[in-house]
mmCIF file of C-alpha atoms and ligand atoms in Angstrom:
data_model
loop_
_atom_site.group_PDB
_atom_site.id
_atom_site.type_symbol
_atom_site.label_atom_id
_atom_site.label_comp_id
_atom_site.label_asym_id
_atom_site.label_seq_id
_atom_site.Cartn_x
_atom_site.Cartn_y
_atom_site.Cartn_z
ATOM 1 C CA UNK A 1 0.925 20.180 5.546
ATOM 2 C CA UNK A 2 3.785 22.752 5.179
ATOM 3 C CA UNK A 3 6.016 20.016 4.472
ATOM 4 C CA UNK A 4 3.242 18.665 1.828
ATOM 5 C CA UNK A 5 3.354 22.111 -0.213
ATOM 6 C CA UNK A 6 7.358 22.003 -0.338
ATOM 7 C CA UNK A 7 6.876 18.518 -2.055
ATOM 8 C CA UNK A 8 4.680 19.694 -4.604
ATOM 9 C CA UNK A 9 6.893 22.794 -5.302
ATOM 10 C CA UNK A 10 10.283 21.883 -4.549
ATOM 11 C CA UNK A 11 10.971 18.117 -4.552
ATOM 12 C CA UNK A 12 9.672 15.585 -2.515
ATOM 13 C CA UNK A 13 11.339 16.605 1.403
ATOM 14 C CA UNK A 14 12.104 14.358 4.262
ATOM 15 C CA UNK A 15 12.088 15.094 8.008
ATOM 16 C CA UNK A 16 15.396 13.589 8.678
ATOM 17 C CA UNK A 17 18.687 15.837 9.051
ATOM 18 C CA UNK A 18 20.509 13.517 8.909
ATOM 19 C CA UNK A 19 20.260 12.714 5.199
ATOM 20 C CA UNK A 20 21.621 16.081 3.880
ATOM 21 C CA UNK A 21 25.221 15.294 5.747
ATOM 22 C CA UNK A 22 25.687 11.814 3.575
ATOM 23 C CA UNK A 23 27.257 11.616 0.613
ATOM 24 C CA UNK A 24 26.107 8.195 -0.209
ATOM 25 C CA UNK A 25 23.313 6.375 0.644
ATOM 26 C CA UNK A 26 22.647 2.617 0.059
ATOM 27 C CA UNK A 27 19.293 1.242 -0.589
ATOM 28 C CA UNK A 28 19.941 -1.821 -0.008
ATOM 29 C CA UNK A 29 16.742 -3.971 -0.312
ATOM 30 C CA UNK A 30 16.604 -2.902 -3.566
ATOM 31 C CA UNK A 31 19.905 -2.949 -4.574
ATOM 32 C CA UNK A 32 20.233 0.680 -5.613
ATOM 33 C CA UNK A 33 22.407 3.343 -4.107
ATOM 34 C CA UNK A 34 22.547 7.140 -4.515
ATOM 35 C CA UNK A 35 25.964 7.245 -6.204
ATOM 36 C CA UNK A 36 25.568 3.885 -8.530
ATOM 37 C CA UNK A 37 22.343 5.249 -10.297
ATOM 38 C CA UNK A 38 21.699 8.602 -11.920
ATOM 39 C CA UNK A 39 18.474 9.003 -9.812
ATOM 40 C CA UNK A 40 16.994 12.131 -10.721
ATOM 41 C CA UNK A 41 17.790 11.007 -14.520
ATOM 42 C CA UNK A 42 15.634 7.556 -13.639
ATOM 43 C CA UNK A 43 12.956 8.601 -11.322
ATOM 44 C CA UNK A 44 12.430 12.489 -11.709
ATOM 45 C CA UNK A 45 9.363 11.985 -13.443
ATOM 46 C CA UNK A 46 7.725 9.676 -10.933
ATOM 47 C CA UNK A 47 4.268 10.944 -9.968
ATOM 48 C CA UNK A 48 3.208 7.384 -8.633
ATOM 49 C CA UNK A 49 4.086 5.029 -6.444
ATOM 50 C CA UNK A 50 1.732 1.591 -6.296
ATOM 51 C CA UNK A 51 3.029 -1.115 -3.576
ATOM 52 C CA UNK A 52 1.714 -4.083 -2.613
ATOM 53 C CA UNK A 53 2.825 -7.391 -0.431
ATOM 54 C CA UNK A 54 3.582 -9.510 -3.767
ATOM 55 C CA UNK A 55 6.581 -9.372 -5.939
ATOM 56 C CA UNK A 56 4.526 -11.137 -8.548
ATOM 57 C CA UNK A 57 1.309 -9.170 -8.237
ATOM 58 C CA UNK A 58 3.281 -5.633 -8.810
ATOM 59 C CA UNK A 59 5.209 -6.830 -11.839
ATOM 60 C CA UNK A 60 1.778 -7.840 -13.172
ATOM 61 C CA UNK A 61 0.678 -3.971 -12.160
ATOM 62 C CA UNK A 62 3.104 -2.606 -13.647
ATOM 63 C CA UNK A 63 2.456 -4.029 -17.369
ATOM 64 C CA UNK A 64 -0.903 -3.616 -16.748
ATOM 65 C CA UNK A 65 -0.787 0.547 -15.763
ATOM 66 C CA UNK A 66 1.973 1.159 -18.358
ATOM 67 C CA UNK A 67 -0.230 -0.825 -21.440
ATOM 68 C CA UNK A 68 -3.384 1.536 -19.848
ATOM 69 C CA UNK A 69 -0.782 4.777 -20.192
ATOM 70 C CA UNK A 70 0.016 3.457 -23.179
ATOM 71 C CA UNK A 71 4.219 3.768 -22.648
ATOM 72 C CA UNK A 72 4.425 -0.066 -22.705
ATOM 73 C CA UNK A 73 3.669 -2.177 -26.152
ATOM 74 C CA UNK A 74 1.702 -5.284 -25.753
ATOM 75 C CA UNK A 75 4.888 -7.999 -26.041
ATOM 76 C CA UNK A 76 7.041 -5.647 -23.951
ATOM 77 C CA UNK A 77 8.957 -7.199 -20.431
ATOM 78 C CA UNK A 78 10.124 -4.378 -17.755
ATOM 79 C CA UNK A 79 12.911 -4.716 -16.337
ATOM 80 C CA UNK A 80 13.046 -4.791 -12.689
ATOM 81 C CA UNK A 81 15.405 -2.268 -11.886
ATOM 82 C CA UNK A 82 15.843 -4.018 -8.114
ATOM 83 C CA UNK A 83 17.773 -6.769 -9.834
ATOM 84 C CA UNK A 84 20.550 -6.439 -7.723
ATOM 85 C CA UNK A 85 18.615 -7.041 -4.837
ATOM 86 C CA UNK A 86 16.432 -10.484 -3.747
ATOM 87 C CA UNK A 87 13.745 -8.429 -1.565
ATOM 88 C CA UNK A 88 12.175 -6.739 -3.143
ATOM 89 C CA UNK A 89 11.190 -5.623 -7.323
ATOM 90 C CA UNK A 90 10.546 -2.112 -8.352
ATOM 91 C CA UNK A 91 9.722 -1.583 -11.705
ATOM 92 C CA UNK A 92 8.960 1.871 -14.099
ATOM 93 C CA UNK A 93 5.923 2.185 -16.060
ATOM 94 C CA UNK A 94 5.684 6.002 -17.254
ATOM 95 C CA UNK A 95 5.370 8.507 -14.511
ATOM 96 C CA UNK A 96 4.345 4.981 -12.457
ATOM 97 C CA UNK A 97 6.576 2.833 -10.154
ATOM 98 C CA UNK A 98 5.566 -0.383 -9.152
ATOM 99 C CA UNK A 99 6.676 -1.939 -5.808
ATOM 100 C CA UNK A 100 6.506 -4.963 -3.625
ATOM 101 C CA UNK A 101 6.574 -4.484 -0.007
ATOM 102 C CA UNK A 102 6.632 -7.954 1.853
ATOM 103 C CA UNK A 103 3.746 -9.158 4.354
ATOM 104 C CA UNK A 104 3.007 -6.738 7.417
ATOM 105 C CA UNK A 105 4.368 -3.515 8.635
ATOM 106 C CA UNK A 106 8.196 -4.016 9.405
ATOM 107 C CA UNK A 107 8.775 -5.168 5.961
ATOM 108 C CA UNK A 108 6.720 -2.489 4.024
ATOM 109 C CA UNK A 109 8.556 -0.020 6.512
ATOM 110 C CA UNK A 110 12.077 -1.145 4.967
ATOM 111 C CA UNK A 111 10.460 -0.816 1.061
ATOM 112 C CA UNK A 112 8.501 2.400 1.839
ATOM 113 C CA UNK A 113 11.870 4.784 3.958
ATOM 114 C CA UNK A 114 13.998 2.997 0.713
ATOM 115 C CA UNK A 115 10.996 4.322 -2.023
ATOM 116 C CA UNK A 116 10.990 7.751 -0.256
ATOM 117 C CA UNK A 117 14.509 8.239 -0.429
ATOM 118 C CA UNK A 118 14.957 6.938 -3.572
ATOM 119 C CA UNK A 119 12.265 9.855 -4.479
ATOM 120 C CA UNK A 120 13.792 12.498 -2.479
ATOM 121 C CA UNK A 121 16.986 12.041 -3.976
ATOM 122 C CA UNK A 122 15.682 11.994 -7.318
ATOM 123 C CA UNK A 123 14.360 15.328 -6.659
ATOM 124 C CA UNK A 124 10.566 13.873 -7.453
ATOM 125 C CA UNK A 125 7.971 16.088 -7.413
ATOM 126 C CA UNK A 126 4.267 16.053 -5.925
ATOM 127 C CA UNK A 127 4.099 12.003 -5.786
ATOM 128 C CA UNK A 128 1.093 10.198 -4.262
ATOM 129 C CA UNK A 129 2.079 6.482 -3.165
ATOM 130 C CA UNK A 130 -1.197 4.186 -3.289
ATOM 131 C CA UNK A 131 -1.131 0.657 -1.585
ATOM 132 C CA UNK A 132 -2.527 -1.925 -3.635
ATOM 133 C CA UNK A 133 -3.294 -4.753 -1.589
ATOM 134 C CA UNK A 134 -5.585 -7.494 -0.617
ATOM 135 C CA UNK A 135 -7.753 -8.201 2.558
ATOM 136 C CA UNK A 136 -10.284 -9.988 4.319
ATOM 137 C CA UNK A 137 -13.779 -8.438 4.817
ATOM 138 C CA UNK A 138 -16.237 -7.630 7.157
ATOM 139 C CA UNK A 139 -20.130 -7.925 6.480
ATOM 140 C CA UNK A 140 -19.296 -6.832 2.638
ATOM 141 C CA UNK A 141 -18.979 -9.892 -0.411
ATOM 142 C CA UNK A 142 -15.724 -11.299 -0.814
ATOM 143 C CA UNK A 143 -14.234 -9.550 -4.137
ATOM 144 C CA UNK A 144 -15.077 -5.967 -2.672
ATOM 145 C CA UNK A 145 -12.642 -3.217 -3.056
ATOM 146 C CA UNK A 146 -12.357 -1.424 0.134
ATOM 147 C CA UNK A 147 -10.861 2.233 0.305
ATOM 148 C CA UNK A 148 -9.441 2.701 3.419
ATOM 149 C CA UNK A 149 -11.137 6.655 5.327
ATOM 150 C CA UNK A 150 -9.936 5.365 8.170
ATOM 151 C CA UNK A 151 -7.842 2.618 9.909
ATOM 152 C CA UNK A 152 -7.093 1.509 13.759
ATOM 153 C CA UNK A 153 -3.838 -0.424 15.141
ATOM 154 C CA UNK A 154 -4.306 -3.602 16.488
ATOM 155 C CA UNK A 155 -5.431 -2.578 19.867
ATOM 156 C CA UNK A 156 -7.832 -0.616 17.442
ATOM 157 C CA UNK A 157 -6.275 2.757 18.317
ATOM 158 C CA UNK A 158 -5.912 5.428 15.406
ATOM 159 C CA UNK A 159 -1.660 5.625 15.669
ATOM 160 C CA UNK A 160 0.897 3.164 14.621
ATOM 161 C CA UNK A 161 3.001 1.741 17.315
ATOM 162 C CA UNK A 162 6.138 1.075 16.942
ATOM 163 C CA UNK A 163 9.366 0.871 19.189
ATOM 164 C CA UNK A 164 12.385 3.280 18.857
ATOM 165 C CA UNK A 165 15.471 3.171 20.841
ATOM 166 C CA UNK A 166 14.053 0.570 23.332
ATOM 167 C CA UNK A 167 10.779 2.609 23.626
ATOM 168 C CA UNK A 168 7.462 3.105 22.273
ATOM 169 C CA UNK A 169 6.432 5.659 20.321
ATOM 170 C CA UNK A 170 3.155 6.378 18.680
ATOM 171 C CA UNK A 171 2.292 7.865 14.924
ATOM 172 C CA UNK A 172 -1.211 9.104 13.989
ATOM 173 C CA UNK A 173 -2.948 7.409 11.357
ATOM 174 C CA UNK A 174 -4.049 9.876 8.521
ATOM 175 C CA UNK A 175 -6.031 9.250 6.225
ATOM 176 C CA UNK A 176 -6.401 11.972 3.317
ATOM 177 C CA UNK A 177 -10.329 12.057 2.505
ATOM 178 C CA UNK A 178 -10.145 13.745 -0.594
ATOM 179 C CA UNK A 179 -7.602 11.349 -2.113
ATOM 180 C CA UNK A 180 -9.716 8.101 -0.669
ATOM 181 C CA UNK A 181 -12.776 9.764 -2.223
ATOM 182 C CA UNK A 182 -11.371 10.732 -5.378
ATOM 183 C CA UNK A 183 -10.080 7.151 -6.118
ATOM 184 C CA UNK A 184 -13.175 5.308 -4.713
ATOM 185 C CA UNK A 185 -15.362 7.356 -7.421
ATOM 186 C CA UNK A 186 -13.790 5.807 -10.275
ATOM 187 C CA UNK A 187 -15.746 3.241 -9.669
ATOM 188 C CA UNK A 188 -18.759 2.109 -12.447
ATOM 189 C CA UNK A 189 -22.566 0.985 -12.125
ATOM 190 C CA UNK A 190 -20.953 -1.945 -15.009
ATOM 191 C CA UNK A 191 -18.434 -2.648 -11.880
ATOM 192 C CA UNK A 192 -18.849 -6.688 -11.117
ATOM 193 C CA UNK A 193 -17.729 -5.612 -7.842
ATOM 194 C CA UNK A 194 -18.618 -3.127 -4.863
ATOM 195 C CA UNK A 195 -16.081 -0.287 -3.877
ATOM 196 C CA UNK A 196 -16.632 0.511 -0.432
ATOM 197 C CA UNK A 197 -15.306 3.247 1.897
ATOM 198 C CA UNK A 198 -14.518 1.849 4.914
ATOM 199 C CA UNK A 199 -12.438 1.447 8.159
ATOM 200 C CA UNK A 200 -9.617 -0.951 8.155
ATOM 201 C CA UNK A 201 -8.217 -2.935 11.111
ATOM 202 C CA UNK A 202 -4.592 -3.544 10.994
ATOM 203 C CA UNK A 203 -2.985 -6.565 12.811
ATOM 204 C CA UNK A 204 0.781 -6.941 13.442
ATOM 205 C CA UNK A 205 -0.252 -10.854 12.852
ATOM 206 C CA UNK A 206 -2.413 -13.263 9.885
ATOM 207 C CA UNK A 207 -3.726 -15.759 12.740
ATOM 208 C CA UNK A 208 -4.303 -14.644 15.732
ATOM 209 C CA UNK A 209 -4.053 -11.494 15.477
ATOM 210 C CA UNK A 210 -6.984 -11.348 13.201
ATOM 211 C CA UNK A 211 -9.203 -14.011 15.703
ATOM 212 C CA UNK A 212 -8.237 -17.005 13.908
ATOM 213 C CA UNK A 213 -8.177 -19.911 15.383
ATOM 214 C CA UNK A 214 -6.189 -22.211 12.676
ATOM 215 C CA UNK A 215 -2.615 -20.759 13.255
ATOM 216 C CA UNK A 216 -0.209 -23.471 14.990
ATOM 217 C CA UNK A 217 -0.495 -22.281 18.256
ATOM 218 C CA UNK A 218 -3.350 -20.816 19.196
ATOM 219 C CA UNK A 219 -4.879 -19.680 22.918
ATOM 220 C CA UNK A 220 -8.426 -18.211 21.642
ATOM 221 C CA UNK A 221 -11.700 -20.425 21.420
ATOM 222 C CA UNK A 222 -14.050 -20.352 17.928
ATOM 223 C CA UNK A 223 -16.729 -18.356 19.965
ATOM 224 C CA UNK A 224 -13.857 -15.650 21.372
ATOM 225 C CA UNK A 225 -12.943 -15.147 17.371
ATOM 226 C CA UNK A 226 -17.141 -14.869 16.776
ATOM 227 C CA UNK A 227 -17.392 -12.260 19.026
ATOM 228 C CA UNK A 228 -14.312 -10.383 18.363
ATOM 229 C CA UNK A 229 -15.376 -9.928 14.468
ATOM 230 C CA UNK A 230 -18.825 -9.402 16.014
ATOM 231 C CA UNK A 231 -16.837 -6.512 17.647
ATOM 232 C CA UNK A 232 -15.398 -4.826 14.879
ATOM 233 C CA UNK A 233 -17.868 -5.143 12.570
ATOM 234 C CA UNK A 234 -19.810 -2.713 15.158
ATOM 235 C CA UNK A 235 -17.541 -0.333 15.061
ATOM 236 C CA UNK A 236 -17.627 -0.218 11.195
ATOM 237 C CA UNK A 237 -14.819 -1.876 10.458
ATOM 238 C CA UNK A 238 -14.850 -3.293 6.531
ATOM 239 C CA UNK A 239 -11.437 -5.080 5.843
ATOM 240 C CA UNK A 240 -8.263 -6.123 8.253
ATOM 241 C CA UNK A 241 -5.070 -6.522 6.974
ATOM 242 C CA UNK A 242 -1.827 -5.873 8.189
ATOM 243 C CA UNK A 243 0.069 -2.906 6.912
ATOM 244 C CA UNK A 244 -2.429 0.138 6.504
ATOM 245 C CA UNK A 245 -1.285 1.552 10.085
ATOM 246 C CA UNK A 246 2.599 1.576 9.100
ATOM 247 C CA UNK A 247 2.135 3.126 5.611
ATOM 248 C CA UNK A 248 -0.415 6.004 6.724
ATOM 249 C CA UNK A 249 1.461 6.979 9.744
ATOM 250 C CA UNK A 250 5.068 6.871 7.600
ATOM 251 C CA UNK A 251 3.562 8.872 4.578
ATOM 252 C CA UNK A 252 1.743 11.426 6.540
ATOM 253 C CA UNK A 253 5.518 11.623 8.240
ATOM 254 C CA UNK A 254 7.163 12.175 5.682
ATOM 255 C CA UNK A 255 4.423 14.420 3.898
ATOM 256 C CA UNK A 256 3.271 12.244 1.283
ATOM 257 C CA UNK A 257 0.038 11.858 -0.090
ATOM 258 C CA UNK A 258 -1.236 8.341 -0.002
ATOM 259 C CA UNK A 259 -4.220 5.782 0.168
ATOM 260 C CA UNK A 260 -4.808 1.794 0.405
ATOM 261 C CA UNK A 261 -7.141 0.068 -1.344
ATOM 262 C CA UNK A 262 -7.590 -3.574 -0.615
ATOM 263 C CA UNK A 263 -9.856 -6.346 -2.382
ATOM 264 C CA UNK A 264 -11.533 -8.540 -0.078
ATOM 265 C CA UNK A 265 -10.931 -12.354 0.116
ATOM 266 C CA UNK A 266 -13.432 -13.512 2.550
ATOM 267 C CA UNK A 267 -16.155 -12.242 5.228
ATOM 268 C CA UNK A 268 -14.887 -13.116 8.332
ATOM 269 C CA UNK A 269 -18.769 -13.382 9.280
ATOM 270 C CA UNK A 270 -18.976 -16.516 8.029
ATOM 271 C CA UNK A 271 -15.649 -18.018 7.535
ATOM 272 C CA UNK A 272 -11.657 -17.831 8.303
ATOM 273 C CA UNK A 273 -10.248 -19.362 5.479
ATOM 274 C CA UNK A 274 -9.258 -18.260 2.442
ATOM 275 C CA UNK A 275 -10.632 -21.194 0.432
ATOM 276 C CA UNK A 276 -11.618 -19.336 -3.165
ATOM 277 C CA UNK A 277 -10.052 -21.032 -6.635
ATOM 278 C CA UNK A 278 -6.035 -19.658 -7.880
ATOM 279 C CA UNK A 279 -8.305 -17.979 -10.859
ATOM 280 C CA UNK A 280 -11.152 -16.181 -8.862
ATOM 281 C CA UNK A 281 -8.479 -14.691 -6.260
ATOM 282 C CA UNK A 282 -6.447 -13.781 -9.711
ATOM 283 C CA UNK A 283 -9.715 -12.180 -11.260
ATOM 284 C CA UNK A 284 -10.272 -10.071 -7.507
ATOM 285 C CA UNK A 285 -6.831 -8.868 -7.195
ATOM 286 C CA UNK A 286 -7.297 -7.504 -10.545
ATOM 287 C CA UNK A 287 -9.970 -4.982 -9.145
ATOM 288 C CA UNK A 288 -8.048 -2.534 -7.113
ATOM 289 C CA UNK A 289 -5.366 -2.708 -9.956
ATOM 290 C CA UNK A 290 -8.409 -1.264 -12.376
ATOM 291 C CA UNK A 291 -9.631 0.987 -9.836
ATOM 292 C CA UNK A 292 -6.673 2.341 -8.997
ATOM 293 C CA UNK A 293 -5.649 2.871 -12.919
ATOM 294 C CA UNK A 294 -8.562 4.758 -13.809
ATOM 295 C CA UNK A 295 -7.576 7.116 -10.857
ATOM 296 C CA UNK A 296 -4.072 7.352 -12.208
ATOM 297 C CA UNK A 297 -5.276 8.256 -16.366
ATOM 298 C CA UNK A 298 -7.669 10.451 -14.549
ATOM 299 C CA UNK A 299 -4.915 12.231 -12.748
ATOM 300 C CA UNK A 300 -2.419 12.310 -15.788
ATOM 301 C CA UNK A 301 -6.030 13.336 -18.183
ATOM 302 C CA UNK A 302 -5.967 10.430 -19.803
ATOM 303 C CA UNK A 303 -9.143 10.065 -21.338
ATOM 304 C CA UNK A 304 -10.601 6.798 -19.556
HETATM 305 N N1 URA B 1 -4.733 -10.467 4.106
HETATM 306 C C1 URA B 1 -4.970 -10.389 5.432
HETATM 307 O O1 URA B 1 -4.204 -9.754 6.174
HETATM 308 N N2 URA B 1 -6.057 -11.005 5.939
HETATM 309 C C2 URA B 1 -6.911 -11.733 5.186
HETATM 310 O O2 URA B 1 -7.881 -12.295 5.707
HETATM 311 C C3 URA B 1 -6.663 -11.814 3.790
HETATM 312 C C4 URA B 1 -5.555 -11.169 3.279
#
């Protein structure tokens, strides 16, 4: 909390000493380093900062906010300003930056300390980070937009585990109710699509990890993966995916605001696969993209 206020006054802070002893510092997945680009001069303003696992799907987000802001013309290309760089893109609509992060924790972990630095140094100010992403469900239609209030580890525990000089170490998972709120009432009765508040499971794996028995190996039986989505949907679990216990734990670290909001691909009550046409999954992804955009002009008083 205390480190919270300090971002909203002072710049965005980071609970690593380390930092304020180097001189330089490399960001190397996306090809940007504290010395080669005036960063306060390019990212000062930044009051956003959308991720999500495609590189594709956030250089789609990113025309798509900045036409909505109204700071990018209709014709207009961004640049991705991670050029230099193969992993990931990172582009600048506005007061918005636009990110991909990979699939699953470890890689959003590499985009998300490289984003917060790239903040920090850039002496940002009072900057919410909202993960865009997509999901499968759990007793809601496929094409739901779930806002995460809460979210479990794999072993459906509320910390992020992770492993730090040979040991494990464990990171709560917080989850900011006001902000989940705030962004899952920008949703409209004209809305094709629910917007649910909801628990999300988060797996370390796509297959087995989230009971399904199709991988290439596999040791579970169909009636084992029944059960176990049986399981969570009694515990009021909505949506599993697989990086929502990383990014809470690492924002709430490093005193960050942030959310997730996922759209839903399938129930996992009635099937595994993610069998839906290219252009209905195109049309669904577009939903948290909306949702989250109306929370963004509502933020900045845009009229909406
Ligand atoms: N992403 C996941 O992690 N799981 C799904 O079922 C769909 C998308």
């Amino acid at each position: 909390m205390e480190n919270e206020n300090r971002n909203a006054q002072n710049g965005m802070q980071l609970p690593n000493p380390h930092l304020a002893q180097m001189t330089d510092d490399n960001l190397y997945h996306f090809g940007i380093s504290r010395t080669s680009h005036d960063l306060p001069a390019l990212f000062g303003d930044v009051k956003f900062v959308c991720v999500g696992g495609s590189a594709r799907r956030m250089e789609n987000f990113a025309h798509y906010i900045g036409k909505e802001l109204g700071v990018v013309s209709a014709n207009e290309r961004l640049p991705n300003l991670a050029g230099n760089s193969d992993r990931f893109v990172l582009y600048k609509a506005g007061p918005v930056l636009s990110a991909n992060h990979g699939i699953g924790v470890p890689s959003m972990s590499v985009a998300l300390h490289e984003l917060l630095k790239m903040l920090f140094y850039a002496r940002s100010r009072d900057v919410t980070f909202i993960r865009i992403g997509t999901c499968g469900g759990i007793g809601v239609p496929p094409g739901s937009v779930i806002v995460s209030n809460a979210a479990v580890n794999g072993k459906m525990e509320p910390a992020f585990e992770t492993v730090v000089l040979a040991k494990g170490i464990h990171r709560p998972i917080i989850v900011d109710q006001e902000l989940a709120s705030q962004i899952s009432s920008c949703s409209r009765t004209e809305d094709p699509f629910k917007v649910i508040l909801g628990k999300t499971y988060c797996t370390d794996d796509f297959f087995e990890g989230q009971a399904r028995t199709h991988g290439a190996v596999c040791d579970i039986s169909e009636e084992d993966e029944l059960q176990f989505v049986k399981h969570l949907n009694s515990q009021g679990v909505k949506n599993i995916e697989m990086e929502s216990a990383g990014f809470f734990a690492l924002c709430h670290k490093a005193g960050v605001k942030c959310s997730v909001v996922c759209v839903t691909f399938i129930d996992r009550l009635s099937t595994e696969d993610v069998t839906a046409d290219a252009d209905v999954l195109s049309e669904w992804t577009q939903r948290p993209q909306v949702l989250v955009a109306r929370f963004i002009k509502k933020r900045l008083v845009i009229s909406v």
